[in-house]
Tab-separated table of C-alpha atoms in Angstrom:
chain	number	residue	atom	x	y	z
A	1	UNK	CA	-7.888	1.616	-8.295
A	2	UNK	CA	-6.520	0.743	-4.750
A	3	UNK	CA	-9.341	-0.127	-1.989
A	4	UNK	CA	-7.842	-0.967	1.299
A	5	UNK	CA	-10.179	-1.774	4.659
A	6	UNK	CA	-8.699	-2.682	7.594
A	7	UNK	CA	-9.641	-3.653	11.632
A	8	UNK	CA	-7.778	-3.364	14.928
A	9	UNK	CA	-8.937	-4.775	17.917
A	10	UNK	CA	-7.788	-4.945	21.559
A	11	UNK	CA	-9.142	-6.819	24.820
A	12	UNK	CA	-8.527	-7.822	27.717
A	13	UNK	CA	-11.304	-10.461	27.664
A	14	UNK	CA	-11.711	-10.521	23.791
A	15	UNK	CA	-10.401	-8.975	21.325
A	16	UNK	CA	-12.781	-9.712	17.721
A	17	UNK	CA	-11.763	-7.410	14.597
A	18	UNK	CA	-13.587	-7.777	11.039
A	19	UNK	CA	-12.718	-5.961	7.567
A	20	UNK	CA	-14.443	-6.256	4.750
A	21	UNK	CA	-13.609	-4.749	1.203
A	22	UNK	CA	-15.702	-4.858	-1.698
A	23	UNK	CA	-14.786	-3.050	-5.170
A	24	UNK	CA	-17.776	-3.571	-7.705
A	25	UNK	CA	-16.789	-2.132	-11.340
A	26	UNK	CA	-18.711	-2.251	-14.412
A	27	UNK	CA	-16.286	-0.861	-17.421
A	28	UNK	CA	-17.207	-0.417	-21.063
A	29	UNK	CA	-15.090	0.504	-23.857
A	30	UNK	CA	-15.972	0.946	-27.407
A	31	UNK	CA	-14.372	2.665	-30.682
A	32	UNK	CA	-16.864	2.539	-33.282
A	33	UNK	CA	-16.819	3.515	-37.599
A	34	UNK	CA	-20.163	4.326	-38.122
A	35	UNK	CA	-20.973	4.898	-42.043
A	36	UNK	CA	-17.846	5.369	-43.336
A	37	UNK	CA	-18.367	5.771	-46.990
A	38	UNK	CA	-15.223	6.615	-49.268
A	39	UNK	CA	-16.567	8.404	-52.519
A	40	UNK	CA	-16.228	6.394	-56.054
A	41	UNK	CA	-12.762	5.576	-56.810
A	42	UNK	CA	-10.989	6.588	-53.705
A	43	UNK	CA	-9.094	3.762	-52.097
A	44	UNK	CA	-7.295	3.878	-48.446
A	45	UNK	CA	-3.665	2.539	-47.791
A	46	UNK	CA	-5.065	0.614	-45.066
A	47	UNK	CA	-7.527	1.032	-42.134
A	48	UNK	CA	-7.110	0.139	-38.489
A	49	UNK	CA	-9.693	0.810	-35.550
A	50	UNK	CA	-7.957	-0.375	-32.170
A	51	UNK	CA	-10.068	-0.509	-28.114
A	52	UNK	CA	-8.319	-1.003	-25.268
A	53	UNK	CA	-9.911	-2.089	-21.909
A	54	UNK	CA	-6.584	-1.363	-19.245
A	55	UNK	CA	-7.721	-1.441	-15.450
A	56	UNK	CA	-5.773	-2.348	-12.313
A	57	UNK	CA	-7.819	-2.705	-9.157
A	58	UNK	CA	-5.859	-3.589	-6.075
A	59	UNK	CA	-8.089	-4.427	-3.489
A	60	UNK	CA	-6.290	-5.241	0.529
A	61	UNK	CA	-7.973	-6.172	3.600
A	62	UNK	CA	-6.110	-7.053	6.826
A	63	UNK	CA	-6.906	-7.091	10.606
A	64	UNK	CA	-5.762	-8.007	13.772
A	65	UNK	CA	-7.490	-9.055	17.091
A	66	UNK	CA	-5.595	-8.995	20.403
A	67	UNK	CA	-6.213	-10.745	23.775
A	68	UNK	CA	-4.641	-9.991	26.805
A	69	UNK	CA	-4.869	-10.700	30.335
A	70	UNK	CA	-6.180	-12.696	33.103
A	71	UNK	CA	-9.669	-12.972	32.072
A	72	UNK	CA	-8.446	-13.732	28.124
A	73	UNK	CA	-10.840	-15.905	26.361
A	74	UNK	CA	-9.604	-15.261	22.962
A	75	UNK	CA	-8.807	-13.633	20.010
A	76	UNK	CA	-10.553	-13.655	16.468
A	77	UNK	CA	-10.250	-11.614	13.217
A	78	UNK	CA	-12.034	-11.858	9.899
A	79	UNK	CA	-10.921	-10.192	6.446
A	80	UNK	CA	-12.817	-10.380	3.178
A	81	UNK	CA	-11.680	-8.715	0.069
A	82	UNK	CA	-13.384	-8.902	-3.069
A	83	UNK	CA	-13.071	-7.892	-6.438
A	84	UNK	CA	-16.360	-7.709	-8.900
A	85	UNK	CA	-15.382	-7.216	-12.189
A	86	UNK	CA	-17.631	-6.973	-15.402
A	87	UNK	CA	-15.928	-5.608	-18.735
A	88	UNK	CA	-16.705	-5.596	-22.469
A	89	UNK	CA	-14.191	-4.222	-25.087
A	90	UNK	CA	-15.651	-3.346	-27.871
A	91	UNK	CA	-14.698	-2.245	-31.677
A	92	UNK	CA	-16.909	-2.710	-34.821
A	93	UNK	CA	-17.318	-1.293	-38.160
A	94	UNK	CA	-21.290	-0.867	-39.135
A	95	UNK	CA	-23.109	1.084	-41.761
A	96	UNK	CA	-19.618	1.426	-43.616
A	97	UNK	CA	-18.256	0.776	-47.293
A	98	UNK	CA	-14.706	0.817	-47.136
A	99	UNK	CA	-12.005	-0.109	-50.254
A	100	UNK	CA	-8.383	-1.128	-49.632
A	101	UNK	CA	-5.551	-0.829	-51.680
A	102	UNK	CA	-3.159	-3.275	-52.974
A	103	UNK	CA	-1.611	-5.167	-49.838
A	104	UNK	CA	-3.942	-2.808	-47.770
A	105	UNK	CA	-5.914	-4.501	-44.388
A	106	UNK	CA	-8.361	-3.249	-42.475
A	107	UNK	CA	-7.750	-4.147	-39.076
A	108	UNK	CA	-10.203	-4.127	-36.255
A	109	UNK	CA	-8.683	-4.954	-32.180
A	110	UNK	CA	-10.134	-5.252	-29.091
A	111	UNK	CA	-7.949	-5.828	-25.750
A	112	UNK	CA	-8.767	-6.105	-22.192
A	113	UNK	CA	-5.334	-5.873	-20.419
A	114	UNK	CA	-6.772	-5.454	-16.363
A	115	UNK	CA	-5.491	-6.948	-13.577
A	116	UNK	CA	-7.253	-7.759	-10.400
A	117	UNK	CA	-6.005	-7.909	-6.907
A	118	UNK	CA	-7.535	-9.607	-3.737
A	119	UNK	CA	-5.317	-9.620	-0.279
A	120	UNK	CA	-6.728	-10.453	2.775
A	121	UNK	CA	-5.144	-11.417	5.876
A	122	UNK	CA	-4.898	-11.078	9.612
A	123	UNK	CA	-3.145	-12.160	12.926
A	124	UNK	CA	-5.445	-13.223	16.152
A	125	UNK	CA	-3.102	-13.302	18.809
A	126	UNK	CA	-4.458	-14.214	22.487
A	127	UNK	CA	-3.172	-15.429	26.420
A	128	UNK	CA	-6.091	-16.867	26.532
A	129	UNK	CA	-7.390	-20.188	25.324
A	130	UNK	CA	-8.509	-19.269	21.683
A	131	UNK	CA	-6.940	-17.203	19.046
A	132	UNK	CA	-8.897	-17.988	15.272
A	133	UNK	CA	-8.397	-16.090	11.672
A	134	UNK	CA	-10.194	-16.394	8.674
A	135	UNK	CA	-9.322	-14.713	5.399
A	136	UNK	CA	-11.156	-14.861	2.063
A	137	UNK	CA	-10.222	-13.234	-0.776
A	138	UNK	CA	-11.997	-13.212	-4.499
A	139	UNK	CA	-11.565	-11.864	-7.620
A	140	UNK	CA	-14.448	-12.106	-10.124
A	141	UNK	CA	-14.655	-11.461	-13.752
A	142	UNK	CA	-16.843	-11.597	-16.414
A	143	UNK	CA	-18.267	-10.261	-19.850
A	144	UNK	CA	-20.463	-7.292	-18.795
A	145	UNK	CA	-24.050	-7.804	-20.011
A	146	UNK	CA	-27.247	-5.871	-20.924
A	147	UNK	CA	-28.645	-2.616	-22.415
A	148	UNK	CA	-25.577	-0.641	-21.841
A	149	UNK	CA	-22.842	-2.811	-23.802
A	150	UNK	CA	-25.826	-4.412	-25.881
A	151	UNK	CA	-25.352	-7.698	-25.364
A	152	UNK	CA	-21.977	-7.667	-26.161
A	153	UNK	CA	-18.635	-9.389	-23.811
C-alpha cells in the first residue's frame, strides 16, 4: 500500500498549505484444520499448518507554503501522516485427532512480517517576518480485536 497527500501553497501576503494522510487497515489471516481425523492405524510423516500476515503500507505527506512580496506576513505548512494498523495472524488445529510417526512433529506457525511507513515533511519559506512547519508522523499497531478475529491478536 502507498498513500501519498500532499499541499502547495503560494502568496503574496500568506502562503498556509496543510496535508493530511491517514491509512486505517484492519487485516486478518487465518489457516485453520478443522476435524482432521486419520482412520485407525494410519499415521502421518509429519504435519505442518503455516499463516503468514505480510503487509507494507508506505504512507508520505509533504507540503510547502510560500510567501512573497511586499505585503509578506508569512509562511506556514502542516503535514500529518498516519498509519493505523490492527492485525491478527492466526493458525490453530480444533476438532482434530491427529497421530505422528516416529520422529514426526506437527508444527503449527503464525508470522506477521508488515512494515509500516510514516513521512511527513514540509518547507515554509517567506520575505516576510514568519515562516513556521510542523510535521507529525505516526505509525500505530496493534492486535486486532472483536467478533471478526474472535478475540484473538
Amino acid at each position: 500500500w502507498l498513500h501519498i497527500s500532499g499541499a502547495v501553497a503560494y502568496g503574496t501576503t500568506a502562503g498556509v498549505g496543510v496535508s493530511l494522510c491517514i491509512a486505517v487497515i484492519d487485516s486478518l489471516v487465518e489457516t485453520h484444520l478443522d476435524h482432521v481425523i486419520m482412520g485407525s492405524g494410519i499415521e502421518a510423516a509429519s504435519l505442518n499448518a503455516l499463516s503468514v500476515n505480510s503487509l507494507t503500507l508506505v504512507n508520505l505527506s509533504f507540503g510547502v507554503a510560500v510567501s512573497t512580496g511586499a505585503n509578506a506576513a508569512g509562511a506556514g505548512v502542516g503535514m500529518v501522516a498516519i498509519n493505523v494498523y490492527r492485525a491478527s495472524t492466526v493458525v490453530e488445529a480444533t476438532g482434530s485427532t491427529i497421530d505422528v510417526s516416529g520422529s514426526g512433529a506437527i508444527a503449527l506457525t503464525a508470522f506477521d512480517e508488515s512494515a509500516l511507513s510514516a513521512t511527513a515533511g514540509g518547507i515554509a519559506v517567506s520575505s516576510g517576518a514568519t515562516a513556521v512547519g510542523v510535521a507529525i508522523a505516526v505509525n500505530v499497531a496493534a492486535a486486532m480485536r472483536g467478533a471478526s478475529c474472535r478475540g484473538r491478536g
